[in-house]
């Protein structure tokens, strides 16, 4: 009752009463008479704290913002504030306060934007729905947003654009929180310091230690929950363009990050289905994180294999024995004793959730600001996008080894992206979704520029080794880029979101014949995106693809003619029809003579089917009326030569019927009509003189 009265006084018209009520609440918090758990359940408290800045007189502004900053660390408080429209309110307030208070507001907004994974999805309450609640008293509309009552009422009529705080683009956000012992925190801190050293040898050795020991001793999610090591590794990637062997440190960092991605994938699988993924249900380490839960539950774990039954392994805190690895494979070795299998079965009885273990009294866990650490941790989507941002620029280096290693890292990262981020990100209007979307678009733009760079660098003037380098880089990066698009961006949204450099790169890739032959599925995806992106480029691609197919048919036609044995005449006619479409490109004139010979042969035979005769006649008429004068002239010339061959004086001894069979294809009414009406009247002398 006392607390409710104080909260009610926070909305009093007199500034002195409001100020005394606030100081009374702060004093009670300081002396532990009330706790934050009591405050975060009071919706009116947050309403009055926000309304504080709408009064004409606004005392102790810093204390109010400081209280909000402390309350926003609690999920229920975040939910109340978001429902009240605090994001919009504080964003407007920020520009009307002193610079030192702007930083405090930024901190509150950060707390509202980053929600712990266990918080349920917030309802998309609009700011306008709560505007009346925040300013229900007309006399307090002065202050930081001075305006008269009529203006305020007019502002309420049209709906204002709202940033929806419901994050719907995440498949997976953060792992269950794992506290660390003092010794484990010291180990991580020591490695963080070593990675920031200016001593290259120390950095190199630290990366080796991370790969060989630390990342196997700690669950992989620890490096996201305490992200300084990851941030240092990402910073080391910038050395890829440096001299004096600095690129070797970047390679080491790439290797560490790749290994971390693999372990994170394993841990993700483990958390989804511990029984399926791991032999052992125990989720905690025996020498780090929650290791001391084993001793706290000695009766339950007494059935587990004894540490002495396996080869000893040094631990961070000086213990030996088996322990889970960061890669999700829980035990390095299992006891060969006959009771070990029995222990595995019985140990399942003592399975506990990582969240449950956090409530056990752990004597060696020193106090640390868990809430602050949780708000500083990297979610899995943030980690994945950070790798993309840092690694993609390295694909423009001149080092083949660097490009290969970076692509291996990106391949592992893309697997995690598929597990963490959904295609709904493009429709996500939350601030987190907008931020992720902007970063992904920058990455896709950079990938497109990199693809174009390697494509344009392929020149015959360069040494062969550089040609191979750029060609292999273009193909490899293109494959990754398309698979990333398939993972994140639905085809129907490509025209709305895909950056111009990527659109250009996809157009170049669509015209790459070797890629289309070697990777037909990738080529099909590229064409689908291109069709949505640019109708002009897609039209160019279609015409090019048709020309390529026609040339291919030309080659097949000529190749089939040279084969011995009986030929499929219908298939040859179809190939001939396709071959004529690209004649303006290849201009292989012997092709015309071969097609005329096929038509003559078909009509000469009494057993030829009407379908075959009809198809061959279409091809002949197409040639007689071809838009290229050279093709038309060559067709008439070949027909004349066949006529001379059949009716020449050298055939005087042969029967008339057998002679006429060779020119039957010219005696059909449609063919005669074409020759007499258009051939004789053709303006080209090469055609009309022949007819």
GROMACS .gro file of N, CA, C and O in nm, residues 36 46 49 61-74 77-78 81 90 103-112 371 375:
model
  132
   36UNK      N    1   1.378  -0.427  -0.682
   36UNK     CA    2   1.334  -0.403  -0.820
   36UNK      C    3   1.222  -0.499  -0.861
   36UNK      O    4   1.141  -0.466  -0.948
   46UNK      N    5   0.587   0.307  -1.446
   46UNK     CA    6   0.651   0.340  -1.573
   46UNK      C    7   0.574   0.451  -1.645
   46UNK      O    8   0.634   0.537  -1.711
   49UNK      N    9   0.675   0.772  -1.471
   49UNK     CA   10   0.814   0.808  -1.500
   49UNK      C   11   0.827   0.869  -1.640
   49UNK      O   12   0.907   0.960  -1.662
   61UNK      N   13   1.585   1.526  -1.341
   61UNK     CA   14   1.571   1.448  -1.464
   61UNK      C   15   1.667   1.329  -1.465
   61UNK      O   16   1.633   1.218  -1.506
   62UNK      N   17   1.789   1.354  -1.418
   62UNK     CA   18   1.891   1.249  -1.423
   62UNK      C   19   1.852   1.130  -1.336
   62UNK      O   20   1.873   1.014  -1.374
   63UNK      N   21   1.794   1.156  -1.218
   63UNK     CA   22   1.753   1.048  -1.129
   63UNK      C   23   1.642   0.963  -1.192
   63UNK      O   24   1.641   0.840  -1.180
   64UNK      N   25   1.549   1.028  -1.261
   64UNK     CA   26   1.440   0.954  -1.326
   64UNK      C   27   1.496   0.863  -1.435
   64UNK      O   28   1.461   0.744  -1.445
   65UNK      N   29   1.584   0.920  -1.520
   65UNK     CA   30   1.642   0.839  -1.628
   65UNK      C   31   1.729   0.728  -1.573
   65UNK      O   32   1.733   0.616  -1.628
   66UNK      N   33   1.799   0.756  -1.462
   66UNK     CA   34   1.883   0.654  -1.402
   66UNK      C   35   1.799   0.538  -1.348
   66UNK      O   36   1.837   0.420  -1.363
   67UNK      N   37   1.685   0.571  -1.290
   67UNK     CA   38   1.596   0.466  -1.240
   67UNK      C   39   1.542   0.382  -1.357
   67UNK      O   40   1.538   0.259  -1.350
   68UNK      N   41   1.501   0.448  -1.463
   68UNK     CA   42   1.454   0.376  -1.581
   68UNK      C   43   1.564   0.287  -1.638
   68UNK      O   44   1.540   0.173  -1.681
   69UNK      N   45   1.687   0.339  -1.637
   69UNK     CA   46   1.800   0.261  -1.689
   69UNK      C   47   1.822   0.134  -1.610
   69UNK      O   48   1.857   0.029  -1.666
   70UNK      N   49   1.802   0.142  -1.477
   70UNK     CA   50   1.819   0.022  -1.394
   70UNK      C   51   1.701  -0.074  -1.409
   70UNK      O   52   1.717  -0.196  -1.409
   71UNK      N   53   1.582  -0.020  -1.424
   71UNK     CA   54   1.464  -0.106  -1.436
   71UNK      C   55   1.459  -0.178  -1.570
   71UNK      O   56   1.406  -0.289  -1.581
   72UNK      N   57   1.515  -0.117  -1.673
   72UNK     CA   58   1.503  -0.173  -1.808
   72UNK      C   59   1.584  -0.301  -1.825
   72UNK      O   60   1.573  -0.370  -1.926
   73UNK      N   61   1.664  -0.334  -1.725
   73UNK     CA   62   1.739  -0.460  -1.730
   73UNK      C   63   1.651  -0.580  -1.703
   73UNK      O   64   1.695  -0.694  -1.722
   74UNK      N   65   1.528  -0.555  -1.659
   74UNK     CA   66   1.437  -0.665  -1.624
   74UNK      C   67   1.332  -0.682  -1.734
   74UNK      O   68   1.269  -0.584  -1.776
   77UNK      N   69   0.985  -0.517  -1.704
   77UNK     CA   70   0.990  -0.372  -1.720
   77UNK      C   71   0.998  -0.334  -1.867
   77UNK      O   72   0.934  -0.239  -1.912
   78UNK      N   73   1.078  -0.409  -1.942
   78UNK     CA   74   1.089  -0.383  -2.086
   78UNK      C   75   0.953  -0.397  -2.152
   78UNK      O   76   0.913  -0.314  -2.235
   81UNK      N   77   0.729  -0.097  -2.071
   81UNK     CA   78   0.772   0.024  -2.141
   81UNK      C   79   0.739   0.019  -2.289
   81UNK      O   80   0.695   0.117  -2.349
   90UNK      N   81   1.079   0.824  -2.589
   90UNK     CA   82   1.218   0.856  -2.552
   90UNK      C   83   1.297   0.904  -2.672
   90UNK      O   84   1.390   0.985  -2.659
  103UNK      N   85   2.295   1.042  -2.346
  103UNK     CA   86   2.364   0.914  -2.332
  103UNK      C   87   2.284   0.820  -2.243
  103UNK      O   88   2.276   0.699  -2.269
  104UNK      N   89   2.221   0.875  -2.139
  104UNK     CA   90   2.139   0.793  -2.050
  104UNK      C   91   2.017   0.738  -2.124
  104UNK      O   92   1.980   0.621  -2.108
  105UNK      N   93   1.956   0.823  -2.207
  105UNK     CA   94   1.841   0.778  -2.286
  105UNK      C   95   1.883   0.672  -2.386
  105UNK      O   96   1.811   0.574  -2.409
  106UNK      N   97   2.001   0.689  -2.446
  106UNK     CA   98   2.052   0.588  -2.540
  106UNK      C   99   2.066   0.452  -2.472
  106UNK      O  100   2.035   0.348  -2.530
  107UNK      N  101   2.112   0.455  -2.348
  107UNK     CA  102   2.125   0.329  -2.274
  107UNK      C  103   1.991   0.263  -2.249
  107UNK      O  104   1.978   0.141  -2.257
  108UNK      N  105   1.890   0.345  -2.218
  108UNK     CA  106   1.756   0.289  -2.196
  108UNK      C  107   1.702   0.229  -2.326
  108UNK      O  108   1.646   0.119  -2.328
  109UNK      N  109   1.720   0.302  -2.435
  109UNK     CA  110   1.672   0.251  -2.564
  109UNK      C  111   1.741   0.122  -2.602
  109UNK      O  112   1.679   0.030  -2.657
  110UNK      N  113   1.871   0.115  -2.575
  110UNK     CA  114   1.943  -0.010  -2.602
  110UNK      C  115   1.882  -0.125  -2.524
  110UNK      O  116   1.869  -0.237  -2.576
  111UNK      N  117   1.847  -0.099  -2.400
  111UNK     CA  118   1.785  -0.204  -2.320
  111UNK      C  119   1.650  -0.247  -2.373
  111UNK      O  120   1.610  -0.363  -2.360
  112UNK      N  121   1.577  -0.153  -2.435
  112UNK     CA  122   1.447  -0.186  -2.493
  112UNK      C  123   1.460  -0.264  -2.623
  112UNK      O  124   1.373  -0.342  -2.659
  371UNK      N  125   2.302  -0.965  -1.516
  371UNK     CA  126   2.212  -0.894  -1.607
  371UNK      C  127   2.289  -0.810  -1.708
  371UNK      O  128   2.259  -0.809  -1.827
  375UNK      N  129   2.303  -0.861  -2.125
  375UNK     CA  130   2.270  -0.758  -2.223
  375UNK      C  131   2.388  -0.727  -2.315
  375UNK      O  132   2.369  -0.668  -2.420
   0.00000   0.00000   0.00000
